[in-house]
XYZ file of N, CA and C in Angstrom:
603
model
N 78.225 101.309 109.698
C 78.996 100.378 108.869
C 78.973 99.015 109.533
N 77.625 98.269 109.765
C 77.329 97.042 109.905
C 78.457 96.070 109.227
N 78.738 94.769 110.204
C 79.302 93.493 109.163
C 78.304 93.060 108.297
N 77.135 93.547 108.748
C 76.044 92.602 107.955
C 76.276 93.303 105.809
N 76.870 95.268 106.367
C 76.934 95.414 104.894
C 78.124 95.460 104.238
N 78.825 95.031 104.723
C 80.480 94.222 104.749
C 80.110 93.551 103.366
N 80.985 94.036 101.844
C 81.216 92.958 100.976
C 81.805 91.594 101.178
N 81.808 90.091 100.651
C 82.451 89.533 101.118
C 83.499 89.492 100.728
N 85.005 88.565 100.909
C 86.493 88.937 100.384
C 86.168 88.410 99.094
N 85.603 87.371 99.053
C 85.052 86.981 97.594
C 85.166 88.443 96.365
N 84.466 89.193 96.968
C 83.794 90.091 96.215
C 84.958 91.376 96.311
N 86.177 91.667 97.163
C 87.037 92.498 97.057
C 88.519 91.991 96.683
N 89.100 91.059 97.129
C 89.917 90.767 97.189
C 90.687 90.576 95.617
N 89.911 89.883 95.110
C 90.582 90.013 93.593
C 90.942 91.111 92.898
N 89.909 92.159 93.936
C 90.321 93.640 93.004
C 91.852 94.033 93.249
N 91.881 93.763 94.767
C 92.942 93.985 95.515
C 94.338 93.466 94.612
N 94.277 92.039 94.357
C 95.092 91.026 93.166
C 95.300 91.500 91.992
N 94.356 92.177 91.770
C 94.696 92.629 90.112
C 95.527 94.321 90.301
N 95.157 94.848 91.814
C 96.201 95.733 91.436
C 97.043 95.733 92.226
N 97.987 94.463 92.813
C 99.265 93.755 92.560
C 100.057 93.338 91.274
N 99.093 92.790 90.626
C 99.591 92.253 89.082
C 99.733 93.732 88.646
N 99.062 95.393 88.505
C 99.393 96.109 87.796
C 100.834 97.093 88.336
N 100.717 96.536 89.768
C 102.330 97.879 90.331
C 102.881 96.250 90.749
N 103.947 95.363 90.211
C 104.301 94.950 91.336
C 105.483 95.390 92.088
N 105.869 96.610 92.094
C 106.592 96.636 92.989
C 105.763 97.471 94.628
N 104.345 97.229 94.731
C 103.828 97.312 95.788
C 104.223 95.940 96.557
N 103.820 96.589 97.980
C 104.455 95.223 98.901
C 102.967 94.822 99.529
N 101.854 95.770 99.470
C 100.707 95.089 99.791
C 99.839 95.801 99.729
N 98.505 95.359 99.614
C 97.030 96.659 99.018
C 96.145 95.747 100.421
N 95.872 96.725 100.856
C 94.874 96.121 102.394
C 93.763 97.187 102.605
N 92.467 96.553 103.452
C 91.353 97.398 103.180
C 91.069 97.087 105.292
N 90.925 97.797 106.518
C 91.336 98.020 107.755
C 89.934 98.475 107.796
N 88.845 98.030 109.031
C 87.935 98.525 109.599
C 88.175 99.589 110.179
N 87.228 100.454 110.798
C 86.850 101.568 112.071
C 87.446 101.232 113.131
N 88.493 99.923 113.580
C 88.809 99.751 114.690
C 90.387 99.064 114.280
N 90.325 99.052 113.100
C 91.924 98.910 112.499
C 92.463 97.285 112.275
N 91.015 96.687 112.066
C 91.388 95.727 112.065
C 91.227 95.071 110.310
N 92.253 94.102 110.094
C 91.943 94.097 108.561
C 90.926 93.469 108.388
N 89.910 93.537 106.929
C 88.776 93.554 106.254
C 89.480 92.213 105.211
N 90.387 92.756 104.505
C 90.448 92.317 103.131
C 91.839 92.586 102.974
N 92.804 91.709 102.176
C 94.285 91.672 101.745
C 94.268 90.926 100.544
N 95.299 91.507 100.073
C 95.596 91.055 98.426
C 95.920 89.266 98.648
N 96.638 88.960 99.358
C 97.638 88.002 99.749
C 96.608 86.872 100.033
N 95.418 87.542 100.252
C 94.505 86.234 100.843
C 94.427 85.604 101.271
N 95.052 86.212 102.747
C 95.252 85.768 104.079
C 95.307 86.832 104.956
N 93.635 86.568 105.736
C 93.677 88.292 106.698
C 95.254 87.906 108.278
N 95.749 89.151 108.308
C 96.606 88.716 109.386
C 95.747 88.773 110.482
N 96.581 88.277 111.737
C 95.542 89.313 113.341
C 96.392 90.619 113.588
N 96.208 91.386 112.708
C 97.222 92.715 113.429
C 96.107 93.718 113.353
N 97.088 95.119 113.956
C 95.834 96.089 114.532
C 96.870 97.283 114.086
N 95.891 97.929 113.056
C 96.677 99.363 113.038
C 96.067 100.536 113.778
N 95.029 100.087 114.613
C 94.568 101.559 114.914
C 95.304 102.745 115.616
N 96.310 102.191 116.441
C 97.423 103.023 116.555
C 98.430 103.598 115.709
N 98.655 103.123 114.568
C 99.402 104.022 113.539
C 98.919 105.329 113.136
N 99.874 106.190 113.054
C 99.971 107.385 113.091
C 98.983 108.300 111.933
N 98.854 107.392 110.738
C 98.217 107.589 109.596
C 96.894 107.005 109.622
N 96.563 106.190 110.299
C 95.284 105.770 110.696
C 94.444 106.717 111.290
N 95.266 106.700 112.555
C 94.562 108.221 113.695
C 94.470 109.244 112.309
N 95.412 110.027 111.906
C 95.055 111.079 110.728
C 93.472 111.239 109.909
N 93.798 110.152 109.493
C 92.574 109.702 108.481
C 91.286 109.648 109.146
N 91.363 109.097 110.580
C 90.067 108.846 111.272
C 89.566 110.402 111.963
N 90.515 111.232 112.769
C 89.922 112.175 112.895
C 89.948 113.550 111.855
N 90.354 113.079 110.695
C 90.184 114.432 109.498
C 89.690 113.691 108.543
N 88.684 114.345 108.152
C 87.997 113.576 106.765
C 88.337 114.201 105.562
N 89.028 115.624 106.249
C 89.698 115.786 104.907
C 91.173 115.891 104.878
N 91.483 114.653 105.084
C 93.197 114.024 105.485
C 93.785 113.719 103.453
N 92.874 113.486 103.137
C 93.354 112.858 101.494
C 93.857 111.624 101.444
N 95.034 112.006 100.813
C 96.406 110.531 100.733
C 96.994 111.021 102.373
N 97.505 109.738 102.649
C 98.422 110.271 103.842
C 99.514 109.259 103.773
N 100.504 109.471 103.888
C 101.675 108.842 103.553
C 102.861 108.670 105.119
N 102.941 107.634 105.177
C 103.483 106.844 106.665
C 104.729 107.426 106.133
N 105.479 107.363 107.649
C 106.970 107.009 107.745
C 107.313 105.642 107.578
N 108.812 105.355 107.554
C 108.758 104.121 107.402
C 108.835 103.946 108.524
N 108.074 102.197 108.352
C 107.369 101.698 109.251
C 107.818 100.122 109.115
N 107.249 99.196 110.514
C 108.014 98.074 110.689
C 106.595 97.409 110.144
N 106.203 97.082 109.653
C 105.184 95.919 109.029
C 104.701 94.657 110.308
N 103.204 94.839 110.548
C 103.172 94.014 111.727
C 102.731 92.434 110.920
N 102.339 93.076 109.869
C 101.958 91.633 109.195
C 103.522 91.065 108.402
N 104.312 91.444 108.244
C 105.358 90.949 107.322
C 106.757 90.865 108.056
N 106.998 92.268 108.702
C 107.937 92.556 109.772
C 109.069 93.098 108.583
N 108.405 93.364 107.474
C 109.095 94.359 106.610
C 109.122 95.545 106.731
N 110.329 96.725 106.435
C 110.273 98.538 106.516
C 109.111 98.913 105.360
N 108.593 98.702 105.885
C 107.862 99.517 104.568
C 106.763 101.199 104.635
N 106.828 101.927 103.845
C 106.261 103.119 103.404
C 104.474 103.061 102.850
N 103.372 103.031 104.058
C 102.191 103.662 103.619
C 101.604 104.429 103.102
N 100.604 104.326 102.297
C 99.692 105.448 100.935
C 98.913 105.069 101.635
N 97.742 105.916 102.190
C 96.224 105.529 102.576
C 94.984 106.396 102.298
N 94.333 106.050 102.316
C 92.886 106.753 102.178
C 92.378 106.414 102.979
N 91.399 107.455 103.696
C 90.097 107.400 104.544
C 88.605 106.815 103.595
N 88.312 105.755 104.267
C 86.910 105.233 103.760
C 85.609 105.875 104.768
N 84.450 105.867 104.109
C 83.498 106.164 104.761
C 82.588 105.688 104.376
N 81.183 105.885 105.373
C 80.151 104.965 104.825
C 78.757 106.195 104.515
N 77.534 105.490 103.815
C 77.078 106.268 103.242
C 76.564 107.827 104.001
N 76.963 107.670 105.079
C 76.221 109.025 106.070
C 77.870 109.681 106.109
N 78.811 109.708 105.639
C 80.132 110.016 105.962
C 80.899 110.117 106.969
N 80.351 108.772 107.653
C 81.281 108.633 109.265
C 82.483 107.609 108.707
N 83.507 107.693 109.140
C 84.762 107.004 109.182
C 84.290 105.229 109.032
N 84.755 104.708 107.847
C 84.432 103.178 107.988
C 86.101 102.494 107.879
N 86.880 103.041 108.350
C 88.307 102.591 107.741
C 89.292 103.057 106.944
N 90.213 102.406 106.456
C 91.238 102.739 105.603
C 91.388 101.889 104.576
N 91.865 102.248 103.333
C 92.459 101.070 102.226
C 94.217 101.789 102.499
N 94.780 101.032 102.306
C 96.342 101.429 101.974
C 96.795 100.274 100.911
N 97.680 100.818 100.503
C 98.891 100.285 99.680
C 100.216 100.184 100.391
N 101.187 100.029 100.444
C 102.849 99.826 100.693
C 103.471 99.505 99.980
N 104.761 100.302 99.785
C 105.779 99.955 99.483
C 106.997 99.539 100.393
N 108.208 99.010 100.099
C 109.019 98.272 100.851
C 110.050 99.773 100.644
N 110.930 99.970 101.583
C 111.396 101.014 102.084
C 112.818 100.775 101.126
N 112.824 99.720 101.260
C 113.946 100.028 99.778
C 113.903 100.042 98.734
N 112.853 100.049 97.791
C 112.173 100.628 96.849
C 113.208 101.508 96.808
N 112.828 102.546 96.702
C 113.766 103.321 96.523
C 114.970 103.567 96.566
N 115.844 102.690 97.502
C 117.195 102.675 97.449
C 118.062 101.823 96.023
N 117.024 101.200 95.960
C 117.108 100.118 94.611
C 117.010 100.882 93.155
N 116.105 101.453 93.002
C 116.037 102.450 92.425
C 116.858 103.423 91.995
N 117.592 103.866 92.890
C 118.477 105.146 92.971
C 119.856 104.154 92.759
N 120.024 102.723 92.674
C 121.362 102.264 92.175
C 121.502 102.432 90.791
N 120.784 102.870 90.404
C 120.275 102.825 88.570
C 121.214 104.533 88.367
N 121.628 105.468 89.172
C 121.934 106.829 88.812
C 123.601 106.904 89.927
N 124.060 107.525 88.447
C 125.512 107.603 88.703
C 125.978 108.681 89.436
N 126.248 109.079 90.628
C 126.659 110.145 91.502
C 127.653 110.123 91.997
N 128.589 109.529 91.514
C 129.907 109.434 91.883
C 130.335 108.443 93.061
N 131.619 108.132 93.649
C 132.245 107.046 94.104
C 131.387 107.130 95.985
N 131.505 109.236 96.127
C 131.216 109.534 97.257
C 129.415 110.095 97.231
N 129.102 110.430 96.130
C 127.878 110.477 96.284
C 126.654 109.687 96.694
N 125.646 110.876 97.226
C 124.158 110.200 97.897
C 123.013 110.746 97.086
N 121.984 109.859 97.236
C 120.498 110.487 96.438
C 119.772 109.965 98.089
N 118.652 110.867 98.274
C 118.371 110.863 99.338
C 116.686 111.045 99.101
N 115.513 110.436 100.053
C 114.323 110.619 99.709
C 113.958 111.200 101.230
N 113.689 112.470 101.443
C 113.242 113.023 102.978
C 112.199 113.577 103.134
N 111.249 113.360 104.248
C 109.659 113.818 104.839
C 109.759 115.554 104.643
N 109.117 116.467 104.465
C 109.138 117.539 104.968
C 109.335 117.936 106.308
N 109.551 117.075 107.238
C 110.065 117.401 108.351
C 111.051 117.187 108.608
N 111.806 116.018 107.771
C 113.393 116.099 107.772
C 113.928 114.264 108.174
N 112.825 113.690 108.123
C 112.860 112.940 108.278
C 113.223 111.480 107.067
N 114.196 110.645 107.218
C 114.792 110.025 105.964
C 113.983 109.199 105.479
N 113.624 108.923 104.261
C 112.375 107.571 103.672
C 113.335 106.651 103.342
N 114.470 107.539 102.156
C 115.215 106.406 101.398
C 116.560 106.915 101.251
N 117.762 106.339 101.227
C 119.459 106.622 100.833
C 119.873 105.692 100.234
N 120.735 106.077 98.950
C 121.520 105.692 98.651
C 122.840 106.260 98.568
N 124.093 105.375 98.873
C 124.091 104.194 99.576
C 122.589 104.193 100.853
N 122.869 102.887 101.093
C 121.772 102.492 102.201
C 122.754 102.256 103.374
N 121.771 103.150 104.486
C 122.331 103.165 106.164
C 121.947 101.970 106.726
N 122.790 100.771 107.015
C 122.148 99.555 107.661
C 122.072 99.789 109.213
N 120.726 99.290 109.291
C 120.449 99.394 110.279
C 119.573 100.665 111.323
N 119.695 101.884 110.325
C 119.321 103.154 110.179
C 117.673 103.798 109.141
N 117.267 102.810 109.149
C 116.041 102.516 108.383
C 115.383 104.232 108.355
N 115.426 104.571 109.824
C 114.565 106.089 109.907
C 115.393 106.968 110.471
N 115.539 108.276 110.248
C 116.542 109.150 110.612
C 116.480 110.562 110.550
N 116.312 111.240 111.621
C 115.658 112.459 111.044
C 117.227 113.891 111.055
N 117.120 114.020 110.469
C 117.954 115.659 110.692
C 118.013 116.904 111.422
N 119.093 117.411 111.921
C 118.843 118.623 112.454
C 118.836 119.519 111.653
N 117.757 120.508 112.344
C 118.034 121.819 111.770
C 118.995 121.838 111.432
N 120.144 122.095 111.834
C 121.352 123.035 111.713
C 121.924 122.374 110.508
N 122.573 121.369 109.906
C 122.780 121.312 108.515
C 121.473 121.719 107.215
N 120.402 122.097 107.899
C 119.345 122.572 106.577
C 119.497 124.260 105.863
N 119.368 124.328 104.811
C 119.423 125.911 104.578
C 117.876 126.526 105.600
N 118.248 127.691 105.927
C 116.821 128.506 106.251
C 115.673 128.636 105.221
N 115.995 128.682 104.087
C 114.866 128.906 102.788
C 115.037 127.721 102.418
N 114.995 126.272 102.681
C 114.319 125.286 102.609
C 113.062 125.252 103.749
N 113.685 125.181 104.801
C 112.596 125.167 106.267
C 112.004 126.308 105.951
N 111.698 127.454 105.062
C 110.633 128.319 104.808
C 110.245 128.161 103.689
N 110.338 126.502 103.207
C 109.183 126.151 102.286
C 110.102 126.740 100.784
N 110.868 127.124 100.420
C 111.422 126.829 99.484
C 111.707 125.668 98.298
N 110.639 125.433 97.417
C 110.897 124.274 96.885
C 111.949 123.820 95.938
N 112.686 124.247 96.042
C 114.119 124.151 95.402
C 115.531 124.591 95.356
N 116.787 124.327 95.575
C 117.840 125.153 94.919
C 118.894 123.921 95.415
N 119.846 124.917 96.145
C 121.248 123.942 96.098
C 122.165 124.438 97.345
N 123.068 123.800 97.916
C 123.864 124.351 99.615
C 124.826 123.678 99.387
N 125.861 124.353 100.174
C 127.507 122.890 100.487
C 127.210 122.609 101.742
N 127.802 121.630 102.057
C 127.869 121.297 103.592
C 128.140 119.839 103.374
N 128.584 119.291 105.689
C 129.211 118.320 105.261
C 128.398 117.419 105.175
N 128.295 116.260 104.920
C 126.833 115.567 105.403
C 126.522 114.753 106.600
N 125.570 115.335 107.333
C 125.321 114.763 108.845
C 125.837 113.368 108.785
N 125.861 112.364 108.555
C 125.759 111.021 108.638
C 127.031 110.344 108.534
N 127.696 111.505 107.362
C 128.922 110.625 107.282
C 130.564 111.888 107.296
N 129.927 112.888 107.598
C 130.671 114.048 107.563
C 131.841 114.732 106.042
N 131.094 113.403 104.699
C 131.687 113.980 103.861
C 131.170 114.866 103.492
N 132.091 116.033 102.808
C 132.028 117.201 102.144
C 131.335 117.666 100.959
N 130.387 117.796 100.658
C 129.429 117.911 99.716
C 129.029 119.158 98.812
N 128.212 118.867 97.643
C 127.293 120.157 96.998
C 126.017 119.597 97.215
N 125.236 119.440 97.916
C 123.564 119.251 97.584
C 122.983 119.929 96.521
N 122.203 119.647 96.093
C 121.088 120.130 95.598
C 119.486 119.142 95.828
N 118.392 119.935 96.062
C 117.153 119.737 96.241
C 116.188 120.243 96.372
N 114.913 119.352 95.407
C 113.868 120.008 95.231
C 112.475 119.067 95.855
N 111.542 119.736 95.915
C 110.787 119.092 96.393
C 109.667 118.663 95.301
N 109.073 117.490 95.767
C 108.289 116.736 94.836
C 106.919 116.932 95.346
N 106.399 117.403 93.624
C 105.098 117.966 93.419
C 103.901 117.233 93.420
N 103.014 117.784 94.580
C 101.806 117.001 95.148
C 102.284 116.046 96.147
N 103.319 116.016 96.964
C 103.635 114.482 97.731
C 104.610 115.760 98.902
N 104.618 114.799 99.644
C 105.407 115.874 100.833
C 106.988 115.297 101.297
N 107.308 115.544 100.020
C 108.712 114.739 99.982
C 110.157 115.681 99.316
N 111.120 115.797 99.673
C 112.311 116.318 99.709
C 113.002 115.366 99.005
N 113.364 115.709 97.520
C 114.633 114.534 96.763
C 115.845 115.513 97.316
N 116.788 115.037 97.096
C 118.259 115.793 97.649
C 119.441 114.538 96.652
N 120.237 115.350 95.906
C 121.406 114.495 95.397
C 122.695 115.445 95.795
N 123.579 114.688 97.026
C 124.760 115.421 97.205
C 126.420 114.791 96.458
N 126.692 115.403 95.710
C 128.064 115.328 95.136
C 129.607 115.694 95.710
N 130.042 114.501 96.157
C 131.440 114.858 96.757
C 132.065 115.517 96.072
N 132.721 116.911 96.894
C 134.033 117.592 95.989
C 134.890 116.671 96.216
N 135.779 115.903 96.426
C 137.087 115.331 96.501
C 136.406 114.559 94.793
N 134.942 114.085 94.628
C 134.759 113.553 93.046
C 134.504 114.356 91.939
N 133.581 115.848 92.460
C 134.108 116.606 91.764
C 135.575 117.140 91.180
């Protein structure tokens, strides 16, 4: 994967633009060399940042069959925004690793979102990793951007892959008294959870 066969931004970047104009609530569409350095940005302005250390980068580079891979949230080196990675592994015509394209979203996306649904005075809608780890809350934890959970408030037949049902308990974060319910979202490796205060019940 020569620079010499490098499209120029001329020749990518608008694509990049037009699919800003079609999601805008993406926070950025970027195209990252074999060494993590950016190629091409919607914004049309390459930064100097380096992802080759991100966690989803490494993924993509040593599994070619990684797919989508989807970041934690993350601190944005180009923006210094929270934001949530979608990526794909690129390759070149012999199928060695030529990079990544990603997309982002802004980590409150979703918290914004979830102001739109009525759960009561004490209620939460919650967006969590399969490992337990927090994407999105509403209310929003300031300052608490990433947050992972213990075991011990999870049911056992969730952590054995259970994609759905419902538990009481109190809630780690804020120790109110709750009904959860949650299911997991199909094709994506994500945990919705909406808990309802009894004192609003």
């Amino acid at each position: 994967y020569a620079v010499a066969d490098r499209l120029p931004r001329t020749a990518v970047e608008p694509d990049l633009q037009g699919y800003m104009r079609h999601f805008p609530e993406a926070h950025s569409f970027r195209v990252a060399d074999p060494e993590g350095r950016y190629l091409y940005d919607a914004s049309g302005v390459l930064a100097d940042a380096n992802i080759a250390d991100r966690p989803y980068f490494i993924s993509l580079r040593d599994n070619p069959d990684a797919g989508l891979v989807i970041s934690s949230p993350i601190v944005s080196r180009v923006t210094g925004d929270v934001v949530i990675v979608f990526a794909r592994r690129l390759e070149d015509r012999d199928g060695r690793f030529a990079g990544v394209v990603l997309g982002s979203l802004r980590a409150d996306y979703f918290e914004r979102y979830y102001q739109a649904l009525d759960v009561g005075p004490h209620g939460i809608i919650a967006l969590w990793s399969r490992d337990l780890e927090l994407f999105a809350r509403w209310p929003g934890l300031p300052g608490q951007q990433v947050r992972r959970l213990s075991n011990s408030v999870i049911p056992d037949r969730l952590l054995a892959g259970e994609t759905a049902g419902s538990f009481r308990r109190p809630g780690e974060l804020d120790g109110e008294s709750r009904v959860f319910a949650y299911r997991e979202v199909e094709g994506f490796p994500f945990i919705f959870t909406v808990g309802l205060a009894e004192q609003d019940v």
